[in-house]
Amino acid sequence: MKYCENILETIGDTPLVKLHRVTAELPCTVFAKVEFFNPGNSIKDRMAIKMVEEAEKMGLLKPGGTIIEGTSGNTGMGLALAAVIKGYKCIFTTTDKQSKEKVDILKAVGAEVIVCPTNVLPEDPKSYYSVSRRLGKEIPNSFYVNQYDNLANRDAHYEQTGPEIWDQTDGKITHLVVATGTGGTITGTGKFLKEKNPDIQVWAIDSYGSLLKKFHETGELDMSEVYPYITEGIGEDFVPQNYDMNVIDHFEKVTDKDGAVMARRISKEEGIFVGYSAGSAIAGLLQLKAKLKPTDVVVVIFHDHGSRYVGKVYNDQWMMERGFLDVKTVKDVVNSRRNLPLVTILPDEKISDVIAKMKKYDIEHLPVLQGNEFVGSISESGLFIKLIDQPDLKEASVRSVMQKAFPIVNMETPIEKLTMYINKENGAVITQDETANYHIITKYDIIQALGN
C-alpha cells in the first residue's frame, strides 16, 4: 500500500508549471513553482514544520505546549497543521489588513487568532509582532516561533525548495523571482541555487510602502519609505534576520493595484487560482522585461491559493472601491450613445399618447414628468399586460396606471452597481450630466456597453 502516515508527509515536491498567456510578452521561458499544492495551501508549510521540529530538538517546544506566532495567515496554517498532528495548542496574532478568509481558516484548524492594527510600528505594544512576543513570555510552556528571525525558516528552503527547483529545471534555471516578506524563501532557495550556479539571478519583488528595496540598495533603514499598503504577505517595515541581502541581485517594487489585477489574470488566463503575492511576482517580472533574453529560464514562486482572497482580490466590489478595476460607468454609457433628448410623458396624458410615443421613438420606457420632478414611470412590458386585460385602458390617464419613478443615479456609478436598481420590477434608471440634461439607461444599454 502507498500512503502517508499523516498530512505533514505531503509537504513539498510541488509542481513546476509553464506559463503561457500572462508572460506572452516576455522573450524567455517562465515556470511557476505552484506552492498551494502543499496541504496548508502555501509555501509556508515547508518552514513551519521545520521550525517546529527544530524547536522540539532544542527542547524549546515540549509536549502539550503552545505555539505562538505573528502571521499574515499562511505560516499560521502550516504551524496549525503541525500542532494538530503533534498535539500542541496555537495562538496567532495577525493584522487587520489580512483577508477574513485567512483568519477563518486558522480558526477552523483549532487556532486562537488575535487581530491587531496594521498601521503601527513593529515596536508598538499593539503591533502583531509585539503582542505575539509578549504572549510568548507570559504563557507557560509556550514557544514563540518568530518566523522573521528564526533561521530554520530559510534553512527549510535551502534544504527543500532550492533542490526541487534545481532538479525540476535540470539545472537550467537562470532567474528566481520571489515576492518576499520574511526573507526565508528567497534567501534559502537563492543560496542553494547560487551554490549550484553563481550566475543565477535572484530577483525580489517588494511592495510600495516597504523599506526592503532601499535597504538592499543603500543599507539604510529609511522609515520614510514605510506607509500603509494593501498587498498581503510581502514587504516589511523592518529587516528580518532571515535576509542575506548578498543572495539577492535586485529588488523591484510593485503597486497594490498591479499585483491584484495580475493575480486575477493568472487565474483567468492560466487556470491557476493564485493568491495576491503571485500577482505581484508576475507583475514585477513583466516590469523587468528588458533584462531578459530568449535563452533565460525563469522560475516564479506562487506562494498560496486564491481561496484566501475571495473577499478581496476576487471580489469585484472590493476591487472597484480601491480603483483597481477599470470598470465602465454610467457616464461611459451616456457618452457612447447618440445625444438624443430624453422622451417623457405627462401624468395627465392618455395611455394612447404613451403608445404613440413608444412607437415613434422606438422606446419601451417612459419617465413621467410633472414640472421638474419625475413622479412615475411607464414600461412597455407592464403596459402590455394591463392592455390585454383591459383594452379600454387606452383612454385612461397615465397617472392612473403609472409605476414608481425610475431611480436617479450618479454619472460616476459603475455599470456593475446598476444591478442594484435595474431588475424584474424596474427596467431603467435616470442620470443627469454636467449640463443638467437627463438621460435614461436601460438593460439594453448596459448589455451594449458591456459587450464593447
Short mmCIF file of C-alpha atoms in Angstrom, two decimals:
data_model
loop_
_atom_site.label_atom_id
_atom_site.label_comp_id
_atom_site.label_asym_id
_atom_site.label_seq_id
_atom_site.Cartn_x
_atom_site.Cartn_y
_atom_site.Cartn_z
CA MET A 1 0.00 0.00 0.00
CA LYS A 2 1.13 3.56 -0.77
CA TYR A 3 0.04 6.13 1.77
CA CYS A 4 1.25 8.90 4.06
CA GLU A 5 1.37 8.36 7.80
CA ASN A 6 -0.07 11.85 8.33
CA ILE A 7 -0.75 15.05 6.40
CA LEU A 8 2.69 16.51 7.18
CA GLU A 9 4.32 13.91 4.95
CA THR A 10 2.63 15.52 1.91
CA ILE A 11 4.60 18.75 2.27
CA GLY A 12 6.95 19.54 -0.63
CA ASP A 13 7.53 18.16 -4.15
CA THR A 14 5.19 20.80 -5.59
CA PRO A 15 4.83 21.01 -9.38
CA LEU A 16 6.57 23.35 -11.80
CA VAL A 17 4.06 24.66 -14.36
CA LYS A 18 4.93 26.52 -17.55
CA LEU A 19 3.16 29.85 -18.02
CA HIS A 20 1.92 30.99 -21.43
CA ARG A 21 -0.55 33.87 -21.65
CA VAL A 22 0.35 36.23 -18.80
CA THR A 23 4.02 36.06 -19.80
CA ALA A 24 3.47 36.14 -23.58
CA GLU A 25 5.29 39.48 -23.92
CA LEU A 26 8.48 38.09 -22.35
CA PRO A 27 11.20 36.62 -24.58
CA CYS A 28 12.04 33.77 -22.18
CA THR A 29 10.57 30.59 -20.69
CA VAL A 30 8.73 31.15 -17.40
CA PHE A 31 7.72 28.46 -14.91
CA ALA A 32 5.60 28.80 -11.79
CA LYS A 33 6.52 26.80 -8.69
CA VAL A 34 2.94 26.21 -7.52
CA GLU A 35 3.18 26.00 -3.75
CA PHE A 36 -0.52 25.77 -2.94
CA PHE A 37 -0.20 22.03 -3.58
CA ASN A 38 1.15 21.83 -0.04
CA PRO A 39 -1.51 20.64 2.44
CA GLY A 40 -1.91 24.08 4.02
CA ASN A 41 -2.18 25.62 0.52
CA SER A 42 1.01 27.66 0.78
CA ILE A 43 4.80 27.53 0.72
CA LYS A 44 4.84 28.35 4.43
CA ASP A 45 4.11 24.71 5.31
CA ARG A 46 7.74 23.94 4.50
CA MET A 47 9.29 26.28 7.01
CA ALA A 48 6.52 25.87 9.60
CA ILE A 49 7.21 22.18 10.16
CA LYS A 50 10.98 22.84 10.03
CA MET A 51 10.73 25.48 12.77
CA VAL A 52 8.57 23.20 14.93
CA GLU A 53 10.91 20.23 14.54
CA GLU A 54 13.99 22.36 15.31
CA ALA A 55 12.28 23.72 18.43
CA GLU A 56 11.49 20.16 19.54
CA LYS A 57 15.13 19.12 19.06
CA MET A 58 16.32 22.10 21.12
CA GLY A 59 13.79 21.47 23.89
CA LEU A 60 12.04 24.78 23.26
CA LEU A 61 8.75 23.09 22.44
CA LYS A 62 7.60 20.46 24.92
CA PRO A 63 4.61 18.05 24.90
CA GLY A 64 1.31 19.83 25.48
CA GLY A 65 2.92 23.20 24.75
CA THR A 66 1.50 26.24 22.97
CA ILE A 67 2.84 27.55 19.64
CA ILE A 68 2.69 31.36 19.44
CA GLU A 69 3.37 33.36 16.30
CA GLY A 70 2.62 36.58 14.46
CA THR A 71 1.46 35.66 10.96
CA SER A 72 -0.22 37.04 7.86
CA GLY A 73 -2.06 33.73 7.74
CA ASN A 74 -0.07 31.21 5.77
CA THR A 75 2.64 30.47 8.32
CA GLY A 76 -0.08 30.10 10.91
CA MET A 77 -1.79 27.49 8.76
CA GLY A 78 1.40 25.43 8.46
CA LEU A 79 2.05 25.70 12.20
CA ALA A 80 -1.57 24.78 12.96
CA LEU A 81 -1.34 21.60 10.86
CA ALA A 82 1.83 20.63 12.71
CA ALA A 83 0.10 21.36 16.02
CA VAL A 84 -2.89 19.18 15.14
CA ILE A 85 -0.68 16.18 14.35
CA LYS A 86 1.77 16.72 17.21
CA GLY A 87 -0.72 17.71 19.91
CA TYR A 88 0.11 21.38 20.52
CA LYS A 89 -2.11 24.42 21.03
CA CYS A 90 -1.79 27.52 18.84
CA ILE A 91 -2.23 31.24 19.44
CA PHE A 92 -1.64 33.51 16.46
CA THR A 93 -1.61 37.27 16.07
CA THR A 94 -2.32 38.85 12.70
CA THR A 95 -3.11 42.27 11.24
CA ASP A 96 -6.44 43.79 10.34
CA LYS A 97 -5.39 44.07 6.68
CA GLN A 98 -5.37 40.29 6.24
CA SER A 99 -8.33 38.71 4.49
CA LYS A 100 -11.17 37.37 6.63
CA GLU A 101 -10.73 34.01 4.91
CA LYS A 102 -7.24 33.62 6.38
CA VAL A 103 -8.48 34.27 9.91
CA ASP A 104 -11.43 31.90 9.49
CA ILE A 105 -9.19 29.13 8.14
CA LEU A 106 -6.83 29.41 11.12
CA LYS A 107 -9.78 29.13 13.50
CA ALA A 108 -11.10 26.14 11.53
CA VAL A 109 -7.95 24.17 12.37
CA GLY A 110 -8.18 24.99 16.05
CA ALA A 111 -6.05 28.10 16.43
CA GLU A 112 -6.89 31.10 18.58
CA VAL A 113 -6.45 34.27 16.50
CA ILE A 114 -5.86 37.79 17.82
CA VAL A 115 -6.29 40.60 15.25
CA CYS A 116 -4.02 43.62 15.75
CA PRO A 117 -3.83 47.01 13.96
CA THR A 118 -1.71 47.24 10.81
CA ASN A 119 -0.74 50.88 10.84
CA VAL A 120 1.55 50.87 13.88
CA LEU A 121 5.32 50.49 14.14
CA PRO A 122 6.71 46.99 14.87
CA GLU A 123 7.84 48.07 18.35
CA ASP A 124 4.38 49.47 19.23
CA PRO A 125 2.84 47.35 22.05
CA LYS A 126 -0.28 46.90 19.89
CA SER A 127 1.54 45.56 16.80
CA TYR A 128 1.11 41.92 15.98
CA TYR A 129 4.86 41.45 16.39
CA SER A 130 4.81 42.88 19.92
CA VAL A 131 1.66 41.08 21.03
CA SER A 132 2.95 37.67 19.92
CA ARG A 133 6.33 38.31 21.54
CA ARG A 134 4.66 39.32 24.82
CA LEU A 135 2.38 36.26 24.83
CA GLY A 136 5.43 34.05 24.31
CA LYS A 137 6.87 35.41 27.55
CA GLU A 138 3.65 35.35 29.57
CA ILE A 139 2.15 31.93 28.69
CA PRO A 140 3.74 28.96 30.46
CA ASN A 141 5.12 26.09 28.34
CA SER A 142 4.88 28.14 25.13
CA PHE A 143 7.18 28.62 22.16
CA TYR A 144 7.30 31.93 20.28
CA VAL A 145 8.23 30.90 16.76
CA ASN A 146 9.36 34.29 15.35
CA GLN A 147 9.45 33.31 11.67
CA TYR A 148 11.20 36.59 10.83
CA ASP A 149 14.36 35.87 12.80
CA ASN A 150 14.12 32.07 13.12
CA LEU A 151 16.76 30.83 10.68
CA ALA A 152 15.05 27.45 10.38
CA ASN A 153 12.76 29.39 8.04
CA ARG A 154 15.42 29.88 5.37
CA ASP A 155 17.02 26.51 6.14
CA ALA A 156 13.79 24.77 5.07
CA HIS A 157 14.04 26.35 1.63
CA TYR A 158 17.75 25.68 1.34
CA GLU A 159 17.07 22.01 2.06
CA GLN A 160 13.82 21.60 0.08
CA THR A 161 12.67 24.35 -2.30
CA GLY A 162 16.07 25.07 -3.85
CA PRO A 163 16.92 21.43 -4.62
CA GLU A 164 13.44 20.80 -6.03
CA ILE A 165 13.73 23.71 -8.46
CA TRP A 166 17.26 22.72 -9.50
CA ASP A 167 16.14 19.17 -10.23
CA GLN A 168 12.89 20.17 -11.96
CA THR A 169 14.72 22.52 -14.35
CA ASP A 170 17.64 20.11 -14.89
CA GLY A 171 19.88 22.88 -13.60
CA LYS A 172 18.83 25.23 -16.44
CA ILE A 173 17.25 27.89 -14.24
CA THR A 174 18.72 31.35 -14.83
CA HIS A 175 16.39 33.52 -12.71
CA LEU A 176 14.48 33.03 -9.45
CA VAL A 177 11.65 35.51 -8.78
CA VAL A 178 10.10 35.72 -5.30
CA ALA A 179 7.62 38.18 -3.82
CA THR A 180 9.34 38.42 -0.48
CA GLY A 181 8.36 39.13 3.12
CA THR A 182 10.18 37.32 5.93
CA GLY A 183 13.11 36.61 3.60
CA GLY A 184 13.20 32.87 4.26
CA THR A 185 12.06 31.65 0.84
CA ILE A 186 14.24 33.93 -1.27
CA THR A 187 17.34 33.61 0.90
CA GLY A 188 17.23 29.85 1.43
CA THR A 189 16.23 28.97 -2.12
CA GLY A 190 18.51 31.57 -3.68
CA LYS A 191 21.51 30.50 -1.59
CA PHE A 192 21.18 26.87 -2.70
CA LEU A 193 20.76 27.79 -6.36
CA LYS A 194 23.70 30.20 -6.37
CA GLU A 195 25.90 27.50 -4.85
CA LYS A 196 24.97 25.36 -7.86
CA ASN A 197 25.43 28.22 -10.34
CA PRO A 198 26.64 31.66 -9.17
CA ASP A 199 25.31 33.25 -12.37
CA ILE A 200 21.66 32.62 -11.41
CA GLN A 201 19.88 35.93 -10.83
CA VAL A 202 17.71 36.20 -7.72
CA TRP A 203 15.05 38.91 -8.01
CA ALA A 204 12.93 40.02 -5.06
CA ILE A 205 9.52 41.59 -5.58
CA ASP A 206 8.68 44.21 -2.98
CA SER A 207 5.66 46.42 -2.31
CA TYR A 208 5.43 50.21 -2.25
CA GLY A 209 5.24 51.04 1.45
CA SER A 210 8.02 48.57 2.30
CA LEU A 211 11.60 49.54 3.14
CA LEU A 212 13.30 46.37 1.87
CA LYS A 213 14.27 47.63 -1.60
CA LYS A 214 16.00 50.76 -0.32
CA PHE A 215 17.75 48.81 2.43
CA HIS A 216 19.07 46.36 -0.16
CA GLU A 217 20.39 49.18 -2.32
CA THR A 218 21.78 51.51 0.37
CA GLY A 219 21.97 49.61 3.65
CA GLU A 220 19.82 52.38 5.14
CA LEU A 221 16.73 51.72 7.27
CA ASP A 222 14.67 54.59 5.91
CA MET A 223 11.34 54.77 7.75
CA SER A 224 10.13 57.42 5.32
CA GLU A 225 9.76 54.53 2.85
CA VAL A 226 7.18 52.93 5.13
CA TYR A 227 3.48 53.66 4.68
CA PRO A 228 0.27 51.57 4.61
CA TYR A 229 -0.26 49.24 1.68
CA ILE A 230 -2.83 46.59 0.85
CA THR A 231 -0.80 43.72 -0.64
CA GLU A 232 -0.67 40.80 1.78
CA GLY A 233 2.30 38.66 2.75
CA ILE A 234 5.11 40.68 1.15
CA GLY A 235 7.21 43.69 2.10
CA GLU A 236 8.28 44.69 5.61
CA ASP A 237 8.73 47.74 7.81
CA PHE A 238 11.91 46.24 9.30
CA VAL A 239 14.57 43.79 8.08
CA PRO A 240 14.12 40.22 9.40
CA GLN A 241 17.27 38.27 10.25
CA ASN A 242 16.38 35.63 7.65
CA TYR A 243 17.60 38.01 4.94
CA ASP A 244 21.03 37.66 3.45
CA MET A 245 20.95 40.61 1.07
CA ASN A 246 24.07 39.31 -0.69
CA VAL A 247 21.97 36.48 -2.15
CA ILE A 248 19.56 38.93 -3.80
CA ASP A 249 20.58 40.66 -7.04
CA HIS A 250 17.69 43.05 -7.47
CA PHE A 251 14.57 44.35 -5.72
CA GLU A 252 11.57 45.50 -7.77
CA LYS A 253 8.56 47.30 -6.30
CA VAL A 254 5.01 46.61 -7.49
CA THR A 255 1.85 48.60 -6.76
CA ASP A 256 -1.12 47.15 -4.88
CA LYS A 257 -3.25 47.53 -8.00
CA ASP A 258 -0.83 45.82 -10.40
CA GLY A 259 -0.46 42.84 -8.07
CA ALA A 260 -4.20 42.41 -7.59
CA VAL A 261 -5.06 42.79 -11.27
CA MET A 262 -2.33 40.33 -12.29
CA ALA A 263 -3.49 37.73 -9.74
CA ARG A 264 -6.92 37.80 -11.40
CA ARG A 265 -5.31 37.50 -14.83
CA ILE A 266 -3.27 34.46 -13.79
CA SER A 267 -6.41 32.74 -12.54
CA LYS A 268 -8.42 33.54 -15.66
CA GLU A 269 -5.71 33.08 -18.29
CA GLU A 270 -3.57 30.27 -16.86
CA GLY A 271 -6.20 28.41 -14.82
CA ILE A 272 -4.03 28.64 -11.69
CA PHE A 273 -6.06 30.09 -8.81
CA VAL A 274 -3.37 32.11 -7.08
CA GLY A 275 -3.03 34.45 -4.15
CA TYR A 276 -2.14 38.15 -4.13
CA SER A 277 1.64 37.74 -3.99
CA ALA A 278 1.73 35.62 -7.14
CA GLY A 279 0.16 38.53 -8.99
CA SER A 280 2.81 40.86 -7.59
CA ALA A 281 5.57 38.45 -8.60
CA ILE A 282 4.45 38.24 -12.23
CA ALA A 283 3.73 41.98 -12.41
CA GLY A 284 7.27 42.62 -11.16
CA LEU A 285 8.74 40.19 -13.66
CA LEU A 286 6.96 41.97 -16.51
CA GLN A 287 8.44 45.26 -15.31
CA LEU A 288 11.88 43.67 -15.72
CA LYS A 289 11.27 42.53 -19.29
CA ALA A 290 14.24 44.49 -20.66
CA LYS A 291 16.64 42.43 -18.52
CA LEU A 292 15.56 39.10 -20.06
CA LYS A 293 16.66 37.23 -23.18
CA PRO A 294 15.26 34.21 -25.13
CA THR A 295 17.61 31.66 -23.54
CA ASP A 296 16.59 32.53 -19.98
CA VAL A 297 14.65 30.10 -17.79
CA VAL A 298 12.73 31.90 -15.06
CA VAL A 299 11.08 30.28 -12.04
CA VAL A 300 8.49 32.34 -10.15
CA ILE A 301 7.21 31.25 -6.75
CA PHE A 302 3.41 31.14 -6.47
CA HIS A 303 3.12 31.21 -2.70
CA ASP A 304 -0.52 30.44 -1.93
CA HIS A 305 -4.05 29.76 -3.12
CA GLY A 306 -6.67 32.24 -4.34
CA SER A 307 -9.32 30.88 -1.96
CA ARG A 308 -7.77 33.06 0.75
CA TYR A 309 -8.56 36.21 -1.20
CA VAL A 310 -12.13 35.67 -2.46
CA GLY A 311 -13.35 38.52 -0.24
CA LYS A 312 -10.69 40.89 -1.60
CA VAL A 313 -8.77 40.40 -4.83
CA TYR A 314 -11.50 38.20 -6.33
CA ASN A 315 -14.35 40.42 -5.13
CA ASP A 316 -15.35 42.95 -7.81
CA GLN A 317 -16.79 45.42 -5.33
CA TRP A 318 -13.61 45.38 -3.20
CA MET A 319 -11.53 45.95 -6.33
CA MET A 320 -13.77 48.76 -7.59
CA GLU A 321 -13.78 50.56 -4.23
CA ARG A 322 -10.00 50.81 -4.44
CA GLY A 323 -9.92 51.81 -8.09
CA PHE A 324 -8.26 48.53 -9.10
CA LEU A 325 -10.80 47.64 -11.81
CA ASP A 326 -11.15 49.70 -14.99
CA VAL A 327 -14.93 49.49 -14.93
CA LYS A 328 -17.32 51.35 -17.17
CA THR A 329 -19.58 53.91 -15.59
CA VAL A 330 -22.99 55.37 -16.36
CA LYS A 331 -21.13 58.29 -17.93
CA ASP A 332 -19.42 55.92 -20.39
CA VAL A 333 -22.82 54.53 -21.42
CA VAL A 334 -24.23 58.00 -21.99
CA ASN A 335 -21.19 59.12 -23.97
CA SER A 336 -21.32 56.01 -26.18
CA ARG A 337 -24.81 56.78 -27.46
CA ARG A 338 -26.25 59.37 -29.79
CA ASN A 339 -27.02 62.52 -27.84
CA LEU A 340 -30.81 62.27 -28.05
CA PRO A 341 -33.16 64.25 -25.80
CA LEU A 342 -34.97 62.36 -23.03
CA VAL A 343 -38.53 61.47 -24.07
CA THR A 344 -41.03 61.90 -21.23
CA ILE A 345 -44.78 61.83 -20.69
CA LEU A 346 -47.07 63.95 -18.51
CA PRO A 347 -49.23 62.32 -15.82
CA ASP A 348 -52.46 63.70 -17.35
CA GLU A 349 -51.78 62.46 -20.88
CA LYS A 350 -53.56 59.33 -22.09
CA ILE A 351 -52.23 55.82 -22.46
CA SER A 352 -52.80 56.16 -26.20
CA ASP A 353 -50.26 59.02 -26.14
CA VAL A 354 -47.79 56.69 -24.41
CA ILE A 355 -48.25 54.06 -27.12
CA ALA A 356 -47.76 56.67 -29.85
CA LYS A 357 -44.52 57.97 -28.31
CA MET A 358 -43.13 54.50 -27.79
CA LYS A 359 -43.83 53.67 -31.42
CA LYS A 360 -42.46 56.98 -32.77
CA TYR A 361 -39.18 56.88 -30.85
CA ASP A 362 -38.81 53.06 -30.73
CA ILE A 363 -38.51 53.00 -26.94
CA GLU A 364 -40.01 50.88 -24.19
CA HIS A 365 -39.56 53.03 -21.07
CA LEU A 366 -41.04 56.48 -20.43
CA PRO A 367 -40.38 58.60 -17.34
CA VAL A 368 -43.45 60.51 -16.13
CA LEU A 369 -42.52 64.16 -15.62
CA GLN A 370 -44.54 66.78 -13.75
CA GLY A 371 -42.86 70.17 -13.71
CA ASN A 372 -39.22 69.46 -12.89
CA GLU A 373 -39.92 66.26 -10.95
CA PHE A 374 -40.06 62.64 -12.05
CA VAL A 375 -43.24 61.32 -10.43
CA GLY A 376 -43.60 57.91 -12.07
CA SER A 377 -42.76 55.65 -14.99
CA ILE A 378 -44.39 53.63 -17.76
CA SER A 379 -42.81 50.50 -19.23
CA GLU A 380 -43.93 48.65 -22.35
CA SER A 381 -43.98 45.24 -20.65
CA GLY A 382 -46.16 46.36 -17.75
CA LEU A 383 -48.46 48.32 -20.04
CA PHE A 384 -48.89 45.35 -22.39
CA ILE A 385 -50.20 43.13 -19.59
CA LYS A 386 -52.71 45.76 -18.47
CA LEU A 387 -53.97 46.41 -22.00
CA ILE A 388 -54.57 42.69 -22.60
CA ASP A 389 -56.79 42.57 -19.53
CA GLN A 390 -58.43 45.98 -20.13
CA PRO A 391 -58.46 47.08 -23.84
CA ASP A 392 -60.39 50.25 -22.95
CA LEU A 393 -57.45 51.42 -20.82
CA LYS A 394 -56.07 53.37 -23.79
CA GLU A 395 -58.24 56.32 -22.86
CA ALA A 396 -57.20 56.28 -19.20
CA SER A 397 -54.68 58.79 -17.82
CA VAL A 398 -51.02 57.95 -17.32
CA ARG A 399 -51.43 58.86 -13.66
CA SER A 400 -53.91 56.00 -13.13
CA VAL A 401 -51.51 53.25 -14.25
CA MET A 402 -48.00 54.63 -13.78
CA GLN A 403 -45.46 52.82 -11.64
CA LYS A 404 -42.74 54.19 -9.33
CA ALA A 405 -40.34 56.72 -10.81
CA PHE A 406 -37.09 55.32 -12.17
CA PRO A 407 -34.19 55.63 -9.69
CA ILE A 408 -31.80 58.53 -10.27
CA VAL A 409 -28.09 57.58 -10.19
CA ASN A 410 -24.81 59.50 -10.35
CA MET A 411 -22.92 59.61 -13.66
CA GLU A 412 -19.86 58.03 -12.00
CA THR A 413 -21.79 54.94 -10.85
CA PRO A 414 -20.09 51.73 -12.16
CA ILE A 415 -22.26 49.72 -14.52
CA GLU A 416 -21.91 46.67 -12.29
CA LYS A 417 -23.70 48.51 -9.48
CA LEU A 418 -26.77 49.16 -11.63
CA THR A 419 -27.97 45.64 -10.85
CA MET A 420 -28.99 47.13 -7.50
CA TYR A 421 -31.56 49.26 -9.37
CA ILE A 422 -32.43 47.56 -12.64
CA ASN A 423 -34.30 44.34 -12.07
CA LYS A 424 -37.50 42.48 -12.94
CA GLU A 425 -39.70 45.16 -11.42
CA ASN A 426 -37.72 48.17 -12.65
CA GLY A 427 -36.27 48.38 -16.15
CA ALA A 428 -34.30 51.62 -16.18
CA VAL A 429 -32.51 54.39 -14.25
CA ILE A 430 -32.19 58.14 -14.81
CA THR A 431 -28.97 60.14 -14.66
CA GLN A 432 -28.08 63.81 -15.07
CA ASP A 433 -24.98 65.05 -16.89
CA GLU A 434 -22.77 68.09 -16.26
CA THR A 435 -25.04 70.31 -18.37
CA ALA A 436 -28.11 69.35 -16.30
CA ASN A 437 -29.59 67.21 -19.07
CA TYR A 438 -31.27 63.95 -18.06
CA HIS A 439 -30.64 60.57 -19.70
CA ILE A 440 -32.28 57.17 -19.34
CA ILE A 441 -30.25 53.93 -19.03
CA THR A 442 -31.97 50.61 -19.74
CA LYS A 443 -30.99 46.93 -19.58
CA TYR A 444 -30.33 47.05 -23.32
CA ASP A 445 -27.88 49.98 -22.87
CA ILE A 446 -25.96 48.05 -20.21
CA ILE A 447 -25.73 44.92 -22.35
CA GLN A 448 -24.42 47.01 -25.25
CA ALA A 449 -21.83 48.74 -23.08
CA LEU A 450 -20.53 45.52 -21.52
CA GLY A 451 -20.29 43.91 -24.94
CA ASN A 452 -17.98 46.64 -26.28
#
